[in-house]
Short mmCIF file of C-alpha atoms and ligand atoms in Angstrom, two decimals:
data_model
loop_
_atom_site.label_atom_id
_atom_site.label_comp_id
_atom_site.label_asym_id
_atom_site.label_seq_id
_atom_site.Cartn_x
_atom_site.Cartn_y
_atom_site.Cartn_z
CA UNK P 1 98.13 95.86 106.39
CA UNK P 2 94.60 94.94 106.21
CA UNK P 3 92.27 97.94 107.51
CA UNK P 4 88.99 97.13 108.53
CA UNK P 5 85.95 98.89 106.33
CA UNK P 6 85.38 102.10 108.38
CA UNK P 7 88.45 101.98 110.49
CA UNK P 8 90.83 104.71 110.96
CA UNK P 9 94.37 103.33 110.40
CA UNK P 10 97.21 105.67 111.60
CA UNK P 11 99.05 106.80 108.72
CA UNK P 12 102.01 104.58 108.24
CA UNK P 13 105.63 106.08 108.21
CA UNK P 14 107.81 105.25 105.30
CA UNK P 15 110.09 102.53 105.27
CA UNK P 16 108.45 100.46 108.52
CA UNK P 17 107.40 98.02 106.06
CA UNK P 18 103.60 98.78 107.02
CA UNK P 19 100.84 98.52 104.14
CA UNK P 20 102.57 96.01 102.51
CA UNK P 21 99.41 94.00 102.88
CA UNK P 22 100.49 90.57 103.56
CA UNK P 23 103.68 91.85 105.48
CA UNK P 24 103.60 91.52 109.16
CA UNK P 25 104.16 94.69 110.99
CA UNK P 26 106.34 94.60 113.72
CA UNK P 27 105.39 95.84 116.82
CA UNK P 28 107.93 98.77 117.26
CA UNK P 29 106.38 100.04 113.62
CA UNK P 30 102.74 99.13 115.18
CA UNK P 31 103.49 101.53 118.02
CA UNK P 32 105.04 104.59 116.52
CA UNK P 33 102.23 104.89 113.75
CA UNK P 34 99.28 104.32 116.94
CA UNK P 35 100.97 106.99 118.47
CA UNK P 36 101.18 109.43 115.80
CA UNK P 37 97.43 108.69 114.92
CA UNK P 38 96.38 109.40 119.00
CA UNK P 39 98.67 112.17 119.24
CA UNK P 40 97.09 114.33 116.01
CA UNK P 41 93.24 112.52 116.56
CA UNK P 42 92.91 113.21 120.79
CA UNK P 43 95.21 116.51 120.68
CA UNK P 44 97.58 114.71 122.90
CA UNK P 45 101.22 114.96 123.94
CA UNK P 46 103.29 112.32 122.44
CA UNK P 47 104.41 111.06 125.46
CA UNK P 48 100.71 110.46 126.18
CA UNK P 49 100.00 109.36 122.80
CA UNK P 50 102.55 106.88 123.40
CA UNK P 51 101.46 105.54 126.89
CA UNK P 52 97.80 105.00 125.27
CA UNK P 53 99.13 102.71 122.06
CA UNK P 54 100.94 101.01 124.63
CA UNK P 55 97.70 100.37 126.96
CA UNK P 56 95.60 99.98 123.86
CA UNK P 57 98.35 97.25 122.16
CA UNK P 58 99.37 95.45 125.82
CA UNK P 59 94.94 95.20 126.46
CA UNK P 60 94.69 93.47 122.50
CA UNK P 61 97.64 91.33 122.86
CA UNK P 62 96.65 90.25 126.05
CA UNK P 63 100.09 91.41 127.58
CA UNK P 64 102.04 93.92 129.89
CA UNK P 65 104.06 97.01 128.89
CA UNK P 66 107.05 95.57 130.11
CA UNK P 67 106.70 92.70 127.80
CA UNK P 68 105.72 95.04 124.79
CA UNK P 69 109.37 96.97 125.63
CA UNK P 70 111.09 93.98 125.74
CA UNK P 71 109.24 92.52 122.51
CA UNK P 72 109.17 95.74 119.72
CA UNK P 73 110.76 93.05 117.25
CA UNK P 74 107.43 91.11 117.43
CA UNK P 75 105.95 90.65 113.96
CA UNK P 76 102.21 91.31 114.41
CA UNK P 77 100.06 88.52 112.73
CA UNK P 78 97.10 89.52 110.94
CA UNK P 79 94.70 88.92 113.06
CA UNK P 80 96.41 90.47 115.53
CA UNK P 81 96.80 93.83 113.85
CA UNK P 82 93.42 93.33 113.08
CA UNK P 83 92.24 93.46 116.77
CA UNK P 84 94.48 96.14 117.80
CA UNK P 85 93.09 98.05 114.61
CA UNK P 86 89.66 97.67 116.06
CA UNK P 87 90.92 98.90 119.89
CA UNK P 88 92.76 101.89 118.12
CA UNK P 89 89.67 103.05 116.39
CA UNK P 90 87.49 102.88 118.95
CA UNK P 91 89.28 104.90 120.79
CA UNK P 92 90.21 107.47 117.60
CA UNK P 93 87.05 107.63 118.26
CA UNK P 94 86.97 109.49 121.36
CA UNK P 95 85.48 106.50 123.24
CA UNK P 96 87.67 107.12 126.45
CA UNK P 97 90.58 104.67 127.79
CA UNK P 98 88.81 103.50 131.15
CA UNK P 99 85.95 102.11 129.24
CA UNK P 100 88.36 100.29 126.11
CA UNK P 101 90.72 98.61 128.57
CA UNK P 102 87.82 97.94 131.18
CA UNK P 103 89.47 99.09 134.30
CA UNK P 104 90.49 102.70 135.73
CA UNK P 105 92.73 102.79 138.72
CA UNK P 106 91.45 104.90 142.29
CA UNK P 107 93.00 105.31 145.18
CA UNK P 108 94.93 102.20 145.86
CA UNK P 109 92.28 100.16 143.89
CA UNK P 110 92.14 98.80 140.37
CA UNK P 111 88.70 98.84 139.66
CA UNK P 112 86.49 97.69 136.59
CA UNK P 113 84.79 100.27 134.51
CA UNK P 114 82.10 99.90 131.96
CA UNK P 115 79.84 102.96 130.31
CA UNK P 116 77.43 102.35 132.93
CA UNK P 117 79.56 104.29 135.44
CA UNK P 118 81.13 107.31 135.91
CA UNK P 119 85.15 106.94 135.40
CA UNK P 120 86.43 107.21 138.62
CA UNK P 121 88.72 110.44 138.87
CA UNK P 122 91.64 111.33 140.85
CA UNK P 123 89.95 114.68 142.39
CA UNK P 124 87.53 112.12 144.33
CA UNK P 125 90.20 110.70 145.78
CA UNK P 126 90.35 113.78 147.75
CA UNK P 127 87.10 112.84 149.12
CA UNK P 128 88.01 109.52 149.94
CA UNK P 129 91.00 111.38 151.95
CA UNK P 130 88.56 113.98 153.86
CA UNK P 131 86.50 110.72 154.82
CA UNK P 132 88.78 108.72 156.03
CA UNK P 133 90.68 111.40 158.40
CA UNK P 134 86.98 111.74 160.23
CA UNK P 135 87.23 107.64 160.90
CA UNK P 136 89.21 106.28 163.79
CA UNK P 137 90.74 102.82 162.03
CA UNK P 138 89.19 100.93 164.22
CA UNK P 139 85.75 101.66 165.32
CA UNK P 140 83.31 100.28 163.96
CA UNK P 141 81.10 103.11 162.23
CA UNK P 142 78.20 103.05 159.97
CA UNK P 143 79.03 104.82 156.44
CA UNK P 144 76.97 105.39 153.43
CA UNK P 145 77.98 106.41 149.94
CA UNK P 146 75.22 108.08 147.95
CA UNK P 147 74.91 107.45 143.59
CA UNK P 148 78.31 104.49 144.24
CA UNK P 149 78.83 103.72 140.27
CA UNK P 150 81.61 101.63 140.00
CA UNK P 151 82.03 101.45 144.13
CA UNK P 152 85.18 103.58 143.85
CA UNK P 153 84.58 105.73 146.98
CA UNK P 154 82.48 103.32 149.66
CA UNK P 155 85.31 100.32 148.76
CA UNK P 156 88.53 102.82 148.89
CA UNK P 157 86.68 103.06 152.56
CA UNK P 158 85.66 99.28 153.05
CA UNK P 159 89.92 98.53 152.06
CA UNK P 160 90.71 101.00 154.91
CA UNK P 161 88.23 100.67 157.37
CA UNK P 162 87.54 97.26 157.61
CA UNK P 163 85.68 97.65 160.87
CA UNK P 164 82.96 99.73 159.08
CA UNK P 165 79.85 98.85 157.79
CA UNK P 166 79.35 100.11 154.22
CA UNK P 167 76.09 100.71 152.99
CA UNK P 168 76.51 101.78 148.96
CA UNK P 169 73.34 103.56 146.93
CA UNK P 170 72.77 103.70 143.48
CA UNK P 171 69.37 104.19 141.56
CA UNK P 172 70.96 102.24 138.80
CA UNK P 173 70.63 98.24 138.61
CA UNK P 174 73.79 98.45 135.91
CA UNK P 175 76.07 100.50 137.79
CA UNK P 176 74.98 98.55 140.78
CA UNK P 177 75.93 95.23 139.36
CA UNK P 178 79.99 96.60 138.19
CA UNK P 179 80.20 97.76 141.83
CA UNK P 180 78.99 93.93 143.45
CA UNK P 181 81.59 92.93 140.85
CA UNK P 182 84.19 95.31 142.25
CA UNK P 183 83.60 94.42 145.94
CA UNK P 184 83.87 90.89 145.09
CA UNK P 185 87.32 90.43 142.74
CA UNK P 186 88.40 93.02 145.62
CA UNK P 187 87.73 90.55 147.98
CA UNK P 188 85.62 93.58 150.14
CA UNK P 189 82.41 91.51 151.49
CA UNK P 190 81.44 94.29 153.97
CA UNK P 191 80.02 96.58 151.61
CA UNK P 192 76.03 96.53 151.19
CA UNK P 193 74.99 97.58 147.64
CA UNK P 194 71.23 98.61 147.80
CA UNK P 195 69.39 99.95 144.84
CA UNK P 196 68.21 103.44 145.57
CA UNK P 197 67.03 106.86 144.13
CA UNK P 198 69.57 108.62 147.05
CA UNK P 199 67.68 107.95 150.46
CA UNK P 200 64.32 106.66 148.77
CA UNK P 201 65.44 102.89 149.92
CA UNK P 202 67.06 103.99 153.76
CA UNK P 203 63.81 104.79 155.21
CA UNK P 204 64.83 105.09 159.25
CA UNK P 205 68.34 104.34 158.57
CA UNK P 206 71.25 106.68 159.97
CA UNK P 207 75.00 106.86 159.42
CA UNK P 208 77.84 108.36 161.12
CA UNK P 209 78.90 109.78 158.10
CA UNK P 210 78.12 110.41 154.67
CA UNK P 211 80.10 110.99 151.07
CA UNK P 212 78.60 111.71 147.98
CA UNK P 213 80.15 112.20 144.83
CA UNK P 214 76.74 113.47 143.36
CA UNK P 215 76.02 114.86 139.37
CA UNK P 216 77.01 118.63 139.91
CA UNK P 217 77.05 119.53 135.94
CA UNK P 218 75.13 122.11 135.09
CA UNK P 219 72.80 121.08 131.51
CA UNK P 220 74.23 123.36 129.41
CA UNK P 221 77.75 123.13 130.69
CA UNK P 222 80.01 122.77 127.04
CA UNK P 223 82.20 120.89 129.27
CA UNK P 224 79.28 117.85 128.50
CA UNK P 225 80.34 118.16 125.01
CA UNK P 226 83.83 116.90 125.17
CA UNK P 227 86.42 114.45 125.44
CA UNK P 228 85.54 111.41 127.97
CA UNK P 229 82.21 112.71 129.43
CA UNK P 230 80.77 112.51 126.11
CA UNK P 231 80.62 108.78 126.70
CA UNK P 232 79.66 108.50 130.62
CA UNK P 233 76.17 107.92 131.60
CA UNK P 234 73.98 111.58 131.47
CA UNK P 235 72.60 110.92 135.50
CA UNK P 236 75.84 110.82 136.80
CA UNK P 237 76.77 113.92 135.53
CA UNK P 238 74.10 116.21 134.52
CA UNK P 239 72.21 118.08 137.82
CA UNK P 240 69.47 120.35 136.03
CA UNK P 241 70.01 124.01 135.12
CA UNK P 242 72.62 125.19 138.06
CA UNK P 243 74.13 121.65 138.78
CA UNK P 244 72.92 121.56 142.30
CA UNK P 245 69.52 119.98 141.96
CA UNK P 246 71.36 116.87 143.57
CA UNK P 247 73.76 118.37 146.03
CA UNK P 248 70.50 120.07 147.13
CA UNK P 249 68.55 116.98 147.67
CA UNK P 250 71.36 114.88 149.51
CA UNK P 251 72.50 117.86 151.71
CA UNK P 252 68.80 118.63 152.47
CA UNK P 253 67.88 114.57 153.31
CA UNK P 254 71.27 114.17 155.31
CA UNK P 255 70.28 115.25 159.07
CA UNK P 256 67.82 112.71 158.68
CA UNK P 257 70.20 109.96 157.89
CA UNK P 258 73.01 111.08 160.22
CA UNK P 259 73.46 111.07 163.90
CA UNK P 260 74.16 114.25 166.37
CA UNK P 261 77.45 114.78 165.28
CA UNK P 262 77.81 112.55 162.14
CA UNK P 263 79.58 114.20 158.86
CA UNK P 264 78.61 114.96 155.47
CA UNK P 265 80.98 115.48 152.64
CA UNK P 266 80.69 116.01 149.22
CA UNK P 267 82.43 116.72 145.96
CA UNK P 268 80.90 119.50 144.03
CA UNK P 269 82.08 121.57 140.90
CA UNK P 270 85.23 124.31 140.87
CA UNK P 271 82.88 126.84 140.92
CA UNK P 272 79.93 125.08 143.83
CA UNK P 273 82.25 125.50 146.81
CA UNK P 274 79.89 128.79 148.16
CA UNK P 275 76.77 127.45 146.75
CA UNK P 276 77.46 124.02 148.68
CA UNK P 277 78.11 126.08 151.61
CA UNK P 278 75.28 128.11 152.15
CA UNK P 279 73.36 124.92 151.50
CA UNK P 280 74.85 122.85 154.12
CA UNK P 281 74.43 125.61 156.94
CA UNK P 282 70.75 126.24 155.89
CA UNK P 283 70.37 122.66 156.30
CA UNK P 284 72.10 123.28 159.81
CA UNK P 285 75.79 121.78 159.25
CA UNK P 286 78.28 123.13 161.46
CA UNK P 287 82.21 123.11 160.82
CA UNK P 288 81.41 123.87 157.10
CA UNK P 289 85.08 123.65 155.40
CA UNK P 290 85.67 123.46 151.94
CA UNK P 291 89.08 121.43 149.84
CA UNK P 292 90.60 121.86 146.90
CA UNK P 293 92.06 119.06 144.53
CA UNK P 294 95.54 119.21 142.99
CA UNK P 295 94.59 120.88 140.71
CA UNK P 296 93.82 123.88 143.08
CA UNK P 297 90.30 124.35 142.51
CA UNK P 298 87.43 123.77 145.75
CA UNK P 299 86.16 120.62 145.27
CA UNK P 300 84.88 118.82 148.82
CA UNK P 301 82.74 120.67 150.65
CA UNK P 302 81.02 118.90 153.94
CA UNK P 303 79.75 119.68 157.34
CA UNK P 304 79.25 117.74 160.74
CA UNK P 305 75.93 118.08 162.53
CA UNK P 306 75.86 118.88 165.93
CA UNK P 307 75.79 116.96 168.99
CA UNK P 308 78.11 114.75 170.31
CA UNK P 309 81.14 113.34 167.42
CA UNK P 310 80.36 110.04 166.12
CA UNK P 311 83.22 108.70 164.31
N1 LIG Z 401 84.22 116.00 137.62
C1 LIG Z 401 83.37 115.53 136.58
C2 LIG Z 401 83.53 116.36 135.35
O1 LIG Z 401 83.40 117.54 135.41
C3 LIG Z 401 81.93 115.49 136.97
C4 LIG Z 401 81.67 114.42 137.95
C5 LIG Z 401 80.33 114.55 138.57
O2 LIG Z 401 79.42 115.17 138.08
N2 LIG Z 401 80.23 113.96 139.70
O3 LIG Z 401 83.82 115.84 134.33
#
């Protein structure tokens, strides 16, 4: 097997016929060495370990896992191995899955991913959830998704409310530009994407409701320091020295942008549920209720304004 300069090849097992130079590998032999070089690299379990050489092999092959069950007698050509060498180091690397393979799944969305976005995670589905139980299915409303990245959130809610209009921020062109590309494979037309430091571009616009999955990390958080974040873009993580220097700006520019009654939700950090709290009643919220993710830890914390319910 040919190793690229700089790449690091999984060590091969005896007997699979692998560093034999010219000798094709097959792809059973392929898969059991990726795996034990992402399982002792990433600190995974092998049954994750396996899942990602699968992902990693099926995306460089250009085929499914089924086939790639079905096939493990495949000899690899050369080039081949060379490619999937390339995929496996990058990601020996640390670089994370979402952005190798170019896609993360949300909700009931695939969506396209690229290090210009936050990879969308499943606690946010939770906000999607909390959203979508304050919107009748078929009134039209007027919803706005503050710092969108990849779209995950405001097109999880244009796929289930198609009578809403969507308006979708972000103050970056890049991450803009994956979420246009998301609402248009998706086939999701009544989103708006408008470039926007939060509210900066809405001047005189108001919503019924709100949802923000903001930056709530605080600087010097060691969390910043490993696995996947490493690799996702600083603003859409990072919130100053606390965390909440963006929660604090979107909760405090919300009754401005909402109407008598209209909700705000957002996701915040495990430990941001009380912080979030205080913030949204100072900023005169009523109904302030906090949710935790699977995982058990408070999460979504939002607020309604009062008056008469919108949505
Ligand atoms: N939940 C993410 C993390 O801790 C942070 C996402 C965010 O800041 N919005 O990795």
């Amino acid at each position: 097997m040919r190793a690229a300069p700089g790449c690091a090849a999984p060590s091969p097992s005896r007997g699979t016929g692998w560093g034999g130079g010219e000798t094709p590998t097959t792809l059973a032999d392929w898969l059991s060495a990726a795996t034990t070089g992402l399982q002792a690299a990433l600190d995974l379990t092998r049954r994750e370990a396996r899942l990602e050489a699968q992902l990693l092999t099926g995306h460089g092959l250009g085929v499914d896992r089924p086939w790639l069950i079905a096939h493990d007698d495949h000899r690899l050509r050369p080039r081949q191995q060379e490619d999937l060498l390339l995929l496996l180091a990058r990601r020996l690397g640390g670089e994370p899955m979402a952005y190798i393979l170019g896609r993360r799944a949300f909700y009931d969305l695939e969506l396209a991913v690229t290090p210009a976005v936050l990879i969308p995670r499943p606690e946010t589905e939770l906000l999607v959830e909390a959203a979508l139980e304050r919107l009748q299915p078929e009134a039209p409303c007027r919803l706005l998704d503050l710092g969108t990245g990849s779209g995950a959130i405001a097109l999880a809610l244009a796929r289930h409310r198609t009578e809403a209009l969507i308006t979708a921020v972000d103050r970056s062109a890049e991450a803009l530009a994956v979420a246009r590309a998301n609402a248009r494979r998706l086939g999701l037309g009544h989103v708006r994407f408008v470039l926007s430091d939060w509210y900066a571009a809405l001047a005189g616009e108001v919503f019924d409701l709100i949802v923000a999955n903001p930056p709530y990390v605080a600087e010097d958080d060691p969390h910043l320091q490993r696995g996947d974040v490493r690799f996702e873009p600083a603003q859409a993580l990072r919130a100053g020295p606390d965390g909440l220097a963006a929660i604090r700006v979107i909760v405090a520019g919300a009754p401005a942008h909402l109407r008598p009654g209209g909700w705000l939700l957002l996701e915040h950090g495990h430990d941001q549920a009380a912080a979030s709290q205080t913030l949204l009643a100072a900023a005169g919220f009523e109904a302030v209720f906090t949710l935790s993710d699977l995982a058990g830890l408070p999460r979504v914390s939002g607020g309604r304004l009062p008056g008469h319910a919108a949505a």
